[in-house]
């Protein structure tokens, strides 16, 4: 019973490419999030969205943008991929104003060469 | 700025040992503290703690919160190789979760 699905498990892209990471949830959650996870730094919030077409910057938005055209789908876009964006990217979703935590996707390990 | 700090960052133990993981936090509008376990894929939820001094238990794992001193601990007793994972501590502020860096636990047979 998969609830948050990330389109790719592993991805290798070249420097300068435009990269799309897709995330779909089937729980009718209002909130969706993109994090990146790096050793020793934990999960850092890139962007989040609390409604369709709404987006808010997280702690490290530089070099990224997002799109939420439908409630169930939240896309992360790397406009021009760079090697320092090599990381594990985790998508998550939650109910509005929820402090019960998130449901996570399985992650996309992106390597930029 | 919200802050969640975990220690140690990593540890290696042998099967049967007991492990204690620490999490301290500074979060405005504190409501709860959450623990997750992450193996190779998505973090999976372990505990949510809202009340001070009340232990939450699930099998060999247990956790407790101290709201006065602003910390939580996660204990794993009689560790097994399947306990090897990254353990994440997080605190929500509104609808955002702030995470610690995680503790990587390696259990050797």
mmCIF file with all atom_site columns, C-alpha atoms in Angstrom:
data_model
loop_
_atom_site.group_PDB
_atom_site.id
_atom_site.type_symbol
_atom_site.label_atom_id
_atom_site.label_alt_id
_atom_site.label_comp_id
_atom_site.label_asym_id
_atom_site.label_entity_id
_atom_site.label_seq_id
_atom_site.pdbx_PDB_ins_code
_atom_site.Cartn_x
_atom_site.Cartn_y
_atom_site.Cartn_z
_atom_site.occupancy
_atom_site.B_iso_or_equiv
_atom_site.pdbx_formal_charge
_atom_site.auth_seq_id
_atom_site.auth_comp_id
_atom_site.auth_asym_id
_atom_site.auth_atom_id
_atom_site.pdbx_PDB_model_num
ATOM 1   C CA . UNK A 1 1   ? 0.000  0.000  0.000   1.00 0.00 ? 1   UNK A CA 1
ATOM 2   C CA . UNK A 1 2   ? 2.311  2.686  -1.313  1.00 0.00 ? 2   UNK A CA 1
ATOM 3   C CA . UNK A 1 3   ? 1.210  6.140  -0.184  1.00 0.00 ? 3   UNK A CA 1
ATOM 4   C CA . UNK A 1 4   ? 3.961  8.554  -1.303  1.00 0.00 ? 4   UNK A CA 1
ATOM 5   C CA . UNK A 1 5   ? 5.651  7.638  -4.547  1.00 0.00 ? 5   UNK A CA 1
ATOM 6   C CA . UNK A 1 6   ? 8.798  9.177  -5.963  1.00 0.00 ? 6   UNK A CA 1
ATOM 7   C CA . UNK A 1 7   ? 9.224  8.560  -9.649  1.00 0.00 ? 7   UNK A CA 1
ATOM 8   C CA . UNK A 1 8   ? 12.875 7.503  -9.631  1.00 0.00 ? 8   UNK A CA 1
ATOM 9   C CA . UNK A 1 9   ? 14.959 5.612  -7.079  1.00 0.00 ? 9   UNK A CA 1
ATOM 10  C CA . UNK A 1 10  ? 18.306 6.454  -8.697  1.00 0.00 ? 10  UNK A CA 1
ATOM 11  C CA . UNK A 1 11  ? 19.116 9.192  -11.168 1.00 0.00 ? 11  UNK A CA 1
ATOM 12  C CA . UNK A 1 12  ? 22.355 10.286 -12.839 1.00 0.00 ? 12  UNK A CA 1
ATOM 13  C CA . UNK A 1 13  ? 22.420 13.648 -14.588 1.00 0.00 ? 13  UNK A CA 1
ATOM 14  C CA . UNK A 1 14  ? 25.044 15.871 -16.141 1.00 0.00 ? 14  UNK A CA 1
ATOM 15  C CA . UNK A 1 15  ? 26.063 19.281 -14.851 1.00 0.00 ? 15  UNK A CA 1
ATOM 16  C CA . UNK A 1 16  ? 23.859 21.986 -16.341 1.00 0.00 ? 16  UNK A CA 1
ATOM 17  C CA . UNK A 1 17  ? 20.920 19.711 -17.111 1.00 0.00 ? 17  UNK A CA 1
ATOM 18  C CA . UNK A 1 18  ? 17.403 20.606 -15.982 1.00 0.00 ? 18  UNK A CA 1
ATOM 19  C CA . UNK A 1 19  ? 16.193 17.892 -13.637 1.00 0.00 ? 19  UNK A CA 1
ATOM 20  C CA . UNK A 1 20  ? 12.654 17.058 -12.560 1.00 0.00 ? 20  UNK A CA 1
ATOM 21  C CA . UNK A 1 21  ? 11.925 14.987 -9.468  1.00 0.00 ? 21  UNK A CA 1
ATOM 22  C CA . UNK A 1 22  ? 8.314  13.903 -9.168  1.00 0.00 ? 22  UNK A CA 1
ATOM 23  C CA . UNK A 1 23  ? 6.336  12.999 -6.072  1.00 0.00 ? 23  UNK A CA 1
ATOM 24  C CA . UNK A 1 24  ? 2.766  11.741 -5.893  1.00 0.00 ? 24  UNK A CA 1
ATOM 25  C CA . UNK A 1 25  ? 0.682  11.014 -2.785  1.00 0.00 ? 25  UNK A CA 1
ATOM 26  C CA . UNK A 1 26  ? -2.642 9.229  -2.607  1.00 0.00 ? 26  UNK A CA 1
ATOM 27  C CA . UNK A 1 27  ? -3.717 10.235 0.900   1.00 0.00 ? 27  UNK A CA 1
ATOM 28  C CA . UNK A 1 28  ? -5.382 13.549 -0.010  1.00 0.00 ? 28  UNK A CA 1
ATOM 29  C CA . UNK A 1 29  ? -2.848 15.407 2.152   1.00 0.00 ? 29  UNK A CA 1
ATOM 30  C CA . UNK A 1 30  ? -2.772 19.180 2.002   1.00 0.00 ? 30  UNK A CA 1
ATOM 31  C CA . UNK A 1 31  ? 0.931  19.613 2.779   1.00 0.00 ? 31  UNK A CA 1
ATOM 32  C CA . UNK A 1 32  ? 3.834  18.351 0.725   1.00 0.00 ? 32  UNK A CA 1
ATOM 33  C CA . UNK A 1 33  ? 7.561  18.773 1.281   1.00 0.00 ? 33  UNK A CA 1
ATOM 34  C CA . UNK A 1 34  ? 10.903 18.289 -0.383  1.00 0.00 ? 34  UNK A CA 1
ATOM 35  C CA . UNK A 1 35  ? 13.985 17.580 1.710   1.00 0.00 ? 35  UNK A CA 1
ATOM 36  C CA . UNK A 1 36  ? 17.522 16.692 0.857   1.00 0.00 ? 36  UNK A CA 1
ATOM 37  C CA . UNK A 1 37  ? 19.517 14.397 3.099   1.00 0.00 ? 37  UNK A CA 1
ATOM 38  C CA . UNK A 1 38  ? 23.293 14.504 3.405   1.00 0.00 ? 38  UNK A CA 1
ATOM 39  C CA . UNK A 1 39  ? 25.542 12.639 5.851   1.00 0.00 ? 39  UNK A CA 1
ATOM 40  C CA . UNK A 1 40  ? 26.124 14.607 9.040   1.00 0.00 ? 40  UNK A CA 1
ATOM 41  C CA . UNK A 1 41  ? 23.583 17.269 8.035   1.00 0.00 ? 41  UNK A CA 1
ATOM 42  C CA . UNK A 1 42  ? 20.363 15.333 8.372   1.00 0.00 ? 42  UNK A CA 1
ATOM 43  C CA . UNK A 1 43  ? 17.252 16.341 6.460   1.00 0.00 ? 43  UNK A CA 1
ATOM 44  C CA . UNK A 1 44  ? 17.109 19.935 5.278   1.00 0.00 ? 44  UNK A CA 1
ATOM 45  C CA . UNK A 1 45  ? 13.921 21.469 3.959   1.00 0.00 ? 45  UNK A CA 1
ATOM 46  C CA . UNK A 1 46  ? 14.108 22.794 0.400   1.00 0.00 ? 46  UNK A CA 1
ATOM 47  C CA . UNK A 1 47  ? 10.504 23.815 -0.331  1.00 0.00 ? 47  UNK A CA 1
ATOM 48  C CA . UNK A 1 48  ? 7.061  22.996 0.897   1.00 0.00 ? 48  UNK A CA 1
ATOM 49  C CA . UNK A 1 49  ? 3.506  23.536 -0.247  1.00 0.00 ? 49  UNK A CA 1
ATOM 50  C CA . UNK A 1 50  ? 0.360  23.762 1.866   1.00 0.00 ? 50  UNK A CA 1
ATOM 51  C CA . UNK A 1 51  ? -2.084 24.002 -1.024  1.00 0.00 ? 51  UNK A CA 1
ATOM 52  C CA . UNK A 1 52  ? -2.343 23.683 -4.774  1.00 0.00 ? 52  UNK A CA 1
ATOM 53  C CA . UNK A 1 53  ? -0.290 26.362 -6.527  1.00 0.00 ? 53  UNK A CA 1
ATOM 54  C CA . UNK A 1 54  ? 1.075  27.546 -3.170  1.00 0.00 ? 54  UNK A CA 1
ATOM 55  C CA . UNK A 1 55  ? 4.735  27.183 -2.288  1.00 0.00 ? 55  UNK A CA 1
ATOM 56  C CA . UNK A 1 56  ? 7.049  28.358 0.452   1.00 0.00 ? 56  UNK A CA 1
ATOM 57  C CA . UNK A 1 57  ? 10.817 28.385 0.631   1.00 0.00 ? 57  UNK A CA 1
ATOM 58  C CA . UNK A 1 58  ? 12.438 26.163 3.162   1.00 0.00 ? 58  UNK A CA 1
ATOM 59  C CA . UNK A 1 59  ? 15.914 26.473 4.578   1.00 0.00 ? 59  UNK A CA 1
ATOM 60  C CA . UNK A 1 60  ? 17.925 25.794 1.403   1.00 0.00 ? 60  UNK A CA 1
ATOM 61  C CA . UNK A 1 61  ? 15.886 26.813 -1.676  1.00 0.00 ? 61  UNK A CA 1
ATOM 62  C CA . UNK A 1 62  ? 18.769 28.163 -3.761  1.00 0.00 ? 62  UNK A CA 1
ATOM 63  C CA . UNK A 1 63  ? 19.131 26.361 -7.076  1.00 0.00 ? 63  UNK A CA 1
ATOM 64  C CA . UNK A 1 64  ? 15.708 24.716 -6.801  1.00 0.00 ? 64  UNK A CA 1
ATOM 65  C CA . UNK A 1 65  ? 12.129 25.492 -7.741  1.00 0.00 ? 65  UNK A CA 1
ATOM 66  C CA . UNK A 1 66  ? 8.885  23.578 -7.283  1.00 0.00 ? 66  UNK A CA 1
ATOM 67  C CA . UNK A 1 67  ? 5.523  23.109 -8.918  1.00 0.00 ? 67  UNK A CA 1
ATOM 68  C CA . UNK A 1 68  ? 2.219  21.999 -7.479  1.00 0.00 ? 68  UNK A CA 1
ATOM 69  C CA . UNK A 1 69  ? -0.494 22.066 -10.114 1.00 0.00 ? 69  UNK A CA 1
ATOM 70  C CA . UNK A 1 70  ? -2.534 19.262 -8.544  1.00 0.00 ? 70  UNK A CA 1
ATOM 71  C CA . UNK A 1 71  ? -3.069 18.379 -4.917  1.00 0.00 ? 71  UNK A CA 1
ATOM 72  C CA . UNK A 1 72  ? -1.494 14.950 -5.203  1.00 0.00 ? 72  UNK A CA 1
ATOM 73  C CA . UNK A 1 73  ? 1.639  15.936 -7.116  1.00 0.00 ? 73  UNK A CA 1
ATOM 74  C CA . UNK A 1 74  ? 4.620  18.017 -6.029  1.00 0.00 ? 74  UNK A CA 1
ATOM 75  C CA . UNK A 1 75  ? 7.584  18.411 -8.357  1.00 0.00 ? 75  UNK A CA 1
ATOM 76  C CA . UNK A 1 76  ? 11.091 19.546 -7.505  1.00 0.00 ? 76  UNK A CA 1
ATOM 77  C CA . UNK A 1 77  ? 13.046 21.198 -10.309 1.00 0.00 ? 77  UNK A CA 1
ATOM 78  C CA . UNK A 1 78  ? 16.777 21.710 -10.487 1.00 0.00 ? 78  UNK A CA 1
ATOM 79  C CA . UNK A 1 79  ? 17.073 24.473 -13.062 1.00 0.00 ? 79  UNK A CA 1
ATOM 80  C CA . UNK A 1 80  ? 20.729 23.783 -13.865 1.00 0.00 ? 80  UNK A CA 1
ATOM 81  C CA . UNK A 1 81  ? 22.082 20.799 -11.973 1.00 0.00 ? 81  UNK A CA 1
ATOM 82  C CA . UNK A 1 82  ? 25.419 21.159 -10.225 1.00 0.00 ? 82  UNK A CA 1
ATOM 83  C CA . UNK A 1 83  ? 27.650 18.603 -8.530  1.00 0.00 ? 83  UNK A CA 1
ATOM 84  C CA . UNK A 1 84  ? 26.853 20.028 -5.084  1.00 0.00 ? 84  UNK A CA 1
ATOM 85  C CA . UNK A 1 85  ? 23.251 18.978 -5.640  1.00 0.00 ? 85  UNK A CA 1
ATOM 86  C CA . UNK A 1 86  ? 24.271 15.335 -5.554  1.00 0.00 ? 86  UNK A CA 1
ATOM 87  C CA . UNK A 1 87  ? 22.208 14.040 -2.660  1.00 0.00 ? 87  UNK A CA 1
ATOM 88  C CA . UNK A 1 88  ? 19.301 11.921 -1.490  1.00 0.00 ? 88  UNK A CA 1
ATOM 89  C CA . UNK A 1 89  ? 16.004 13.730 -2.049  1.00 0.00 ? 89  UNK A CA 1
ATOM 90  C CA . UNK A 1 90  ? 13.016 12.833 0.091   1.00 0.00 ? 90  UNK A CA 1
ATOM 91  C CA . UNK A 1 91  ? 9.438  13.845 -0.542  1.00 0.00 ? 91  UNK A CA 1
ATOM 92  C CA . UNK A 1 92  ? 6.861  13.812 2.253   1.00 0.00 ? 92  UNK A CA 1
ATOM 93  C CA . UNK A 1 93  ? 3.253  14.736 2.847   1.00 0.00 ? 93  UNK A CA 1
ATOM 94  C CA . UNK A 1 94  ? 1.030  15.482 5.839   1.00 0.00 ? 94  UNK A CA 1
ATOM 95  C CA . UNK A 1 95  ? -2.390 16.723 6.846   1.00 0.00 ? 95  UNK A CA 1
ATOM 96  C CA . UNK A 1 96  ? -2.918 20.458 7.225   1.00 0.00 ? 96  UNK A CA 1
ATOM 97  C CA . UNK A 1 97  ? -1.624 21.853 10.540  1.00 0.00 ? 97  UNK A CA 1
ATOM 98  C CA . UNK A 1 98  ? -0.572 18.399 11.563  1.00 0.00 ? 98  UNK A CA 1
ATOM 99  C CA . UNK A 1 99  ? 1.997  17.808 14.260  1.00 0.00 ? 99  UNK A CA 1
ATOM 100 C CA . UNK A 1 100 ? 1.764  14.052 13.872  1.00 0.00 ? 100 UNK A CA 1
ATOM 101 C CA . UNK A 1 101 ? 4.563  13.992 11.367  1.00 0.00 ? 101 UNK A CA 1
ATOM 102 C CA . UNK A 1 102 ? 4.951  12.999 7.792   1.00 0.00 ? 102 UNK A CA 1
ATOM 103 C CA . UNK A 1 103 ? 4.592  10.104 5.443   1.00 0.00 ? 103 UNK A CA 1
ATOM 104 C CA . UNK A 1 104 ? 7.770  9.818  3.398   1.00 0.00 ? 104 UNK A CA 1
ATOM 105 C CA . UNK A 1 105 ? 8.517  8.567  -0.066  1.00 0.00 ? 105 UNK A CA 1
ATOM 106 C CA . UNK A 1 106 ? 11.365 6.118  -0.623  1.00 0.00 ? 106 UNK A CA 1
ATOM 107 C CA . UNK A 1 107 ? 13.758 8.783  -1.826  1.00 0.00 ? 107 UNK A CA 1
ATOM 108 C CA . UNK A 1 108 ? 15.612 9.576  -5.033  1.00 0.00 ? 108 UNK A CA 1
ATOM 109 C CA . UNK A 1 109 ? 19.380 9.335  -4.983  1.00 0.00 ? 109 UNK A CA 1
ATOM 110 C CA . UNK A 1 110 ? 20.552 11.923 -7.484  1.00 0.00 ? 110 UNK A CA 1
ATOM 111 C CA . UNK A 1 111 ? 24.115 11.995 -8.755  1.00 0.00 ? 111 UNK A CA 1
ATOM 112 C CA . UNK A 1 112 ? 25.238 14.965 -10.829 1.00 0.00 ? 112 UNK A CA 1
ATOM 113 C CA . UNK A 1 113 ? 28.398 14.314 -12.843 1.00 0.00 ? 113 UNK A CA 1
ATOM 114 C CA . UNK B 2 1   ? 15.428 29.462 14.417  1.00 0.00 ? 1   UNK B CA 1
ATOM 115 C CA . UNK B 2 2   ? 14.344 25.978 15.430  1.00 0.00 ? 2   UNK B CA 1
ATOM 116 C CA . UNK B 2 3   ? 17.146 23.653 16.400  1.00 0.00 ? 3   UNK B CA 1
ATOM 117 C CA . UNK B 2 4   ? 17.251 19.890 16.897  1.00 0.00 ? 4   UNK B CA 1
ATOM 118 C CA . UNK B 2 5   ? 20.571 18.319 17.889  1.00 0.00 ? 5   UNK B CA 1
ATOM 119 C CA . UNK B 2 6   ? 21.255 14.606 18.075  1.00 0.00 ? 6   UNK B CA 1
ATOM 120 C CA . UNK B 2 7   ? 24.149 12.793 19.665  1.00 0.00 ? 7   UNK B CA 1
ATOM 121 C CA . UNK B 2 8   ? 26.166 10.808 19.043  1.00 0.00 ? 8   UNK B CA 1
ATOM 122 C CA . UNK B 2 9   ? 26.323 11.095 15.246  1.00 0.00 ? 9   UNK B CA 1
ATOM 123 C CA . UNK B 2 10  ? 27.251 7.439  14.961  1.00 0.00 ? 10  UNK B CA 1
ATOM 124 C CA . UNK B 2 11  ? 28.006 4.414  17.062  1.00 0.00 ? 11  UNK B CA 1
ATOM 125 C CA . UNK B 2 12  ? 28.913 0.774  16.615  1.00 0.00 ? 12  UNK B CA 1
ATOM 126 C CA . UNK B 2 13  ? 27.726 -1.871 19.061  1.00 0.00 ? 13  UNK B CA 1
ATOM 127 C CA . UNK B 2 14  ? 27.548 -5.652 19.248  1.00 0.00 ? 14  UNK B CA 1
ATOM 128 C CA . UNK B 2 15  ? 24.393 -7.695 19.255  1.00 0.00 ? 15  UNK B CA 1
ATOM 129 C CA . UNK B 2 16  ? 22.823 -7.776 22.686  1.00 0.00 ? 16  UNK B CA 1
ATOM 130 C CA . UNK B 2 17  ? 24.152 -4.368 23.740  1.00 0.00 ? 17  UNK B CA 1
ATOM 131 C CA . UNK B 2 18  ? 21.892 -1.530 24.890  1.00 0.00 ? 18  UNK B CA 1
ATOM 132 C CA . UNK B 2 19  ? 21.968 1.744  22.984  1.00 0.00 ? 19  UNK B CA 1
ATOM 133 C CA . UNK B 2 20  ? 20.899 5.211  24.153  1.00 0.00 ? 20  UNK B CA 1
ATOM 134 C CA . UNK B 2 21  ? 20.377 7.983  21.611  1.00 0.00 ? 21  UNK B CA 1
ATOM 135 C CA . UNK B 2 22  ? 20.003 11.619 22.579  1.00 0.00 ? 22  UNK B CA 1
ATOM 136 C CA . UNK B 2 23  ? 17.997 14.456 21.091  1.00 0.00 ? 23  UNK B CA 1
ATOM 137 C CA . UNK B 2 24  ? 17.860 18.028 22.371  1.00 0.00 ? 24  UNK B CA 1
ATOM 138 C CA . UNK B 2 25  ? 15.617 20.670 20.883  1.00 0.00 ? 25  UNK B CA 1
ATOM 139 C CA . UNK B 2 26  ? 14.807 24.363 20.824  1.00 0.00 ? 26  UNK B CA 1
ATOM 140 C CA . UNK B 2 27  ? 11.518 24.830 19.008  1.00 0.00 ? 27  UNK B CA 1
ATOM 141 C CA . UNK B 2 28  ? 9.019  27.628 19.216  1.00 0.00 ? 28  UNK B CA 1
ATOM 142 C CA . UNK B 2 29  ? 5.434  26.507 19.889  1.00 0.00 ? 29  UNK B CA 1
ATOM 143 C CA . UNK B 2 30  ? 6.588  23.059 20.918  1.00 0.00 ? 30  UNK B CA 1
ATOM 144 C CA . UNK B 2 31  ? 3.892  20.427 20.543  1.00 0.00 ? 31  UNK B CA 1
ATOM 145 C CA . UNK B 2 32  ? 5.614  17.110 20.082  1.00 0.00 ? 32  UNK B CA 1
ATOM 146 C CA . UNK B 2 33  ? 8.826  15.313 19.366  1.00 0.00 ? 33  UNK B CA 1
ATOM 147 C CA . UNK B 2 34  ? 9.038  12.464 16.899  1.00 0.00 ? 34  UNK B CA 1
ATOM 148 C CA . UNK B 2 35  ? 11.471 9.625  16.344  1.00 0.00 ? 35  UNK B CA 1
ATOM 149 C CA . UNK B 2 36  ? 11.957 7.909  12.993  1.00 0.00 ? 36  UNK B CA 1
ATOM 150 C CA . UNK B 2 37  ? 14.001 4.919  11.880  1.00 0.00 ? 37  UNK B CA 1
ATOM 151 C CA . UNK B 2 38  ? 15.546 5.015  8.424   1.00 0.00 ? 38  UNK B CA 1
ATOM 152 C CA . UNK B 2 39  ? 17.024 1.945  6.828   1.00 0.00 ? 39  UNK B CA 1
ATOM 153 C CA . UNK B 2 40  ? 17.756 2.060  3.133   1.00 0.00 ? 40  UNK B CA 1
ATOM 154 C CA . UNK B 2 41  ? 14.605 3.867  2.103   1.00 0.00 ? 41  UNK B CA 1
ATOM 155 C CA . UNK B 2 42  ? 11.988 6.139  3.623   1.00 0.00 ? 42  UNK B CA 1
ATOM 156 C CA . UNK B 2 43  ? 12.096 7.055  7.312   1.00 0.00 ? 43  UNK B CA 1
ATOM 157 C CA . UNK B 2 44  ? 9.454  5.135  9.211   1.00 0.00 ? 44  UNK B CA 1
ATOM 158 C CA . UNK B 2 45  ? 7.683  6.500  12.246  1.00 0.00 ? 45  UNK B CA 1
ATOM 159 C CA . UNK B 2 46  ? 8.608  5.118  15.669  1.00 0.00 ? 46  UNK B CA 1
ATOM 160 C CA . UNK B 2 47  ? 7.227  7.367  18.412  1.00 0.00 ? 47  UNK B CA 1
ATOM 161 C CA . UNK B 2 48  ? 5.537  10.661 19.034  1.00 0.00 ? 48  UNK B CA 1
ATOM 162 C CA . UNK B 2 49  ? 6.087  12.202 22.467  1.00 0.00 ? 49  UNK B CA 1
ATOM 163 C CA . UNK B 2 50  ? 4.016  15.062 23.804  1.00 0.00 ? 50  UNK B CA 1
ATOM 164 C CA . UNK B 2 51  ? 4.023  14.657 27.573  1.00 0.00 ? 51  UNK B CA 1
ATOM 165 C CA . UNK B 2 52  ? 6.998  14.899 29.828  1.00 0.00 ? 52  UNK B CA 1
ATOM 166 C CA . UNK B 2 53  ? 8.068  11.845 31.791  1.00 0.00 ? 53  UNK B CA 1
ATOM 167 C CA . UNK B 2 54  ? 5.806  9.324  30.089  1.00 0.00 ? 54  UNK B CA 1
ATOM 168 C CA . UNK B 2 55  ? 7.703  6.494  28.450  1.00 0.00 ? 55  UNK B CA 1
ATOM 169 C CA . UNK B 2 56  ? 6.571  5.195  25.102  1.00 0.00 ? 56  UNK B CA 1
ATOM 170 C CA . UNK B 2 57  ? 7.481  1.594  24.420  1.00 0.00 ? 57  UNK B CA 1
ATOM 171 C CA . UNK B 2 58  ? 7.436  -0.689 21.410  1.00 0.00 ? 58  UNK B CA 1
ATOM 172 C CA . UNK B 2 59  ? 9.134  -4.025 21.850  1.00 0.00 ? 59  UNK B CA 1
ATOM 173 C CA . UNK B 2 60  ? 12.798 -3.419 22.595  1.00 0.00 ? 60  UNK B CA 1
ATOM 174 C CA . UNK B 2 61  ? 12.552 0.303  21.801  1.00 0.00 ? 61  UNK B CA 1
ATOM 175 C CA . UNK B 2 62  ? 11.484 2.939  24.263  1.00 0.00 ? 62  UNK B CA 1
ATOM 176 C CA . UNK B 2 63  ? 11.566 6.701  24.409  1.00 0.00 ? 63  UNK B CA 1
ATOM 177 C CA . UNK B 2 64  ? 10.964 9.441  26.927  1.00 0.00 ? 64  UNK B CA 1
ATOM 178 C CA . UNK B 2 65  ? 10.664 13.210 26.826  1.00 0.00 ? 65  UNK B CA 1
ATOM 179 C CA . UNK B 2 66  ? 11.844 15.811 29.321  1.00 0.00 ? 66  UNK B CA 1
ATOM 180 C CA . UNK B 2 67  ? 10.090 19.095 28.479  1.00 0.00 ? 67  UNK B CA 1
ATOM 181 C CA . UNK B 2 68  ? 11.818 20.988 31.256  1.00 0.00 ? 68  UNK B CA 1
ATOM 182 C CA . UNK B 2 69  ? 15.309 20.147 30.043  1.00 0.00 ? 69  UNK B CA 1
ATOM 183 C CA . UNK B 2 70  ? 14.228 20.061 26.377  1.00 0.00 ? 70  UNK B CA 1
ATOM 184 C CA . UNK B 2 71  ? 15.515 16.640 25.431  1.00 0.00 ? 71  UNK B CA 1
ATOM 185 C CA . UNK B 2 72  ? 14.454 13.140 24.582  1.00 0.00 ? 72  UNK B CA 1
ATOM 186 C CA . UNK B 2 73  ? 16.202 9.786  24.609  1.00 0.00 ? 73  UNK B CA 1
ATOM 187 C CA . UNK B 2 74  ? 15.602 6.678  22.568  1.00 0.00 ? 74  UNK B CA 1
ATOM 188 C CA . UNK B 2 75  ? 16.704 3.366  24.063  1.00 0.00 ? 75  UNK B CA 1
ATOM 189 C CA . UNK B 2 76  ? 17.187 0.101  22.236  1.00 0.00 ? 76  UNK B CA 1
ATOM 190 C CA . UNK B 2 77  ? 17.772 -2.945 24.407  1.00 0.00 ? 77  UNK B CA 1
ATOM 191 C CA . UNK B 2 78  ? 19.150 -6.348 23.335  1.00 0.00 ? 78  UNK B CA 1
ATOM 192 C CA . UNK B 2 79  ? 20.159 -4.905 19.970  1.00 0.00 ? 79  UNK B CA 1
ATOM 193 C CA . UNK B 2 80  ? 19.970 -7.012 16.815  1.00 0.00 ? 80  UNK B CA 1
ATOM 194 C CA . UNK B 2 81  ? 21.581 -6.536 13.412  1.00 0.00 ? 81  UNK B CA 1
ATOM 195 C CA . UNK B 2 82  ? 18.173 -5.458 12.111  1.00 0.00 ? 82  UNK B CA 1
ATOM 196 C CA . UNK B 2 83  ? 18.383 -2.407 14.365  1.00 0.00 ? 83  UNK B CA 1
ATOM 197 C CA . UNK B 2 84  ? 21.185 -1.028 12.192  1.00 0.00 ? 84  UNK B CA 1
ATOM 198 C CA . UNK B 2 85  ? 19.788 2.206  10.760  1.00 0.00 ? 85  UNK B CA 1
ATOM 199 C CA . UNK B 2 86  ? 19.798 5.965  10.986  1.00 0.00 ? 86  UNK B CA 1
ATOM 200 C CA . UNK B 2 87  ? 17.597 7.191  13.826  1.00 0.00 ? 87  UNK B CA 1
ATOM 201 C CA . UNK B 2 88  ? 16.117 10.624 13.292  1.00 0.00 ? 88  UNK B CA 1
ATOM 202 C CA . UNK B 2 89  ? 14.619 12.965 15.810  1.00 0.00 ? 89  UNK B CA 1
ATOM 203 C CA . UNK B 2 90  ? 12.281 15.751 14.663  1.00 0.00 ? 90  UNK B CA 1
ATOM 204 C CA . UNK B 2 91  ? 10.092 18.497 16.081  1.00 0.00 ? 91  UNK B CA 1
ATOM 205 C CA . UNK B 2 92  ? 7.200  20.151 14.228  1.00 0.00 ? 92  UNK B CA 1
ATOM 206 C CA . UNK B 2 93  ? 6.627  23.874 14.111  1.00 0.00 ? 93  UNK B CA 1
ATOM 207 C CA . UNK B 2 94  ? 3.261  24.556 12.494  1.00 0.00 ? 94  UNK B CA 1
ATOM 208 C CA . UNK B 2 95  ? 3.336  22.085 9.631   1.00 0.00 ? 95  UNK B CA 1
ATOM 209 C CA . UNK B 2 96  ? 7.093  21.923 9.128   1.00 0.00 ? 96  UNK B CA 1
ATOM 210 C CA . UNK B 2 97  ? 9.348  19.346 10.708  1.00 0.00 ? 97  UNK B CA 1
ATOM 211 C CA . UNK B 2 98  ? 12.833 20.312 11.842  1.00 0.00 ? 98  UNK B CA 1
ATOM 212 C CA . UNK B 2 99  ? 15.159 17.319 11.902  1.00 0.00 ? 99  UNK B CA 1
ATOM 213 C CA . UNK B 2 100 ? 18.338 16.543 13.730  1.00 0.00 ? 100 UNK B CA 1
ATOM 214 C CA . UNK B 2 101 ? 21.351 15.240 11.802  1.00 0.00 ? 101 UNK B CA 1
ATOM 215 C CA . UNK B 2 102 ? 20.510 11.677 12.800  1.00 0.00 ? 102 UNK B CA 1
ATOM 216 C CA . UNK B 2 103 ? 22.411 8.962  14.646  1.00 0.00 ? 103 UNK B CA 1
ATOM 217 C CA . UNK B 2 104 ? 23.772 6.091  12.563  1.00 0.00 ? 104 UNK B CA 1
ATOM 218 C CA . UNK B 2 105 ? 23.655 2.885  14.579  1.00 0.00 ? 105 UNK B CA 1
ATOM 219 C CA . UNK B 2 106 ? 25.607 -0.136 13.380  1.00 0.00 ? 106 UNK B CA 1
ATOM 220 C CA . UNK B 2 107 ? 25.002 -3.420 15.176  1.00 0.00 ? 107 UNK B CA 1
ATOM 221 C CA . UNK B 2 108 ? 27.684 -6.063 14.575  1.00 0.00 ? 108 UNK B CA 1
ATOM 222 C CA . UNK B 2 109 ? 26.915 -9.782 14.920  1.00 0.00 ? 109 UNK B CA 1
#
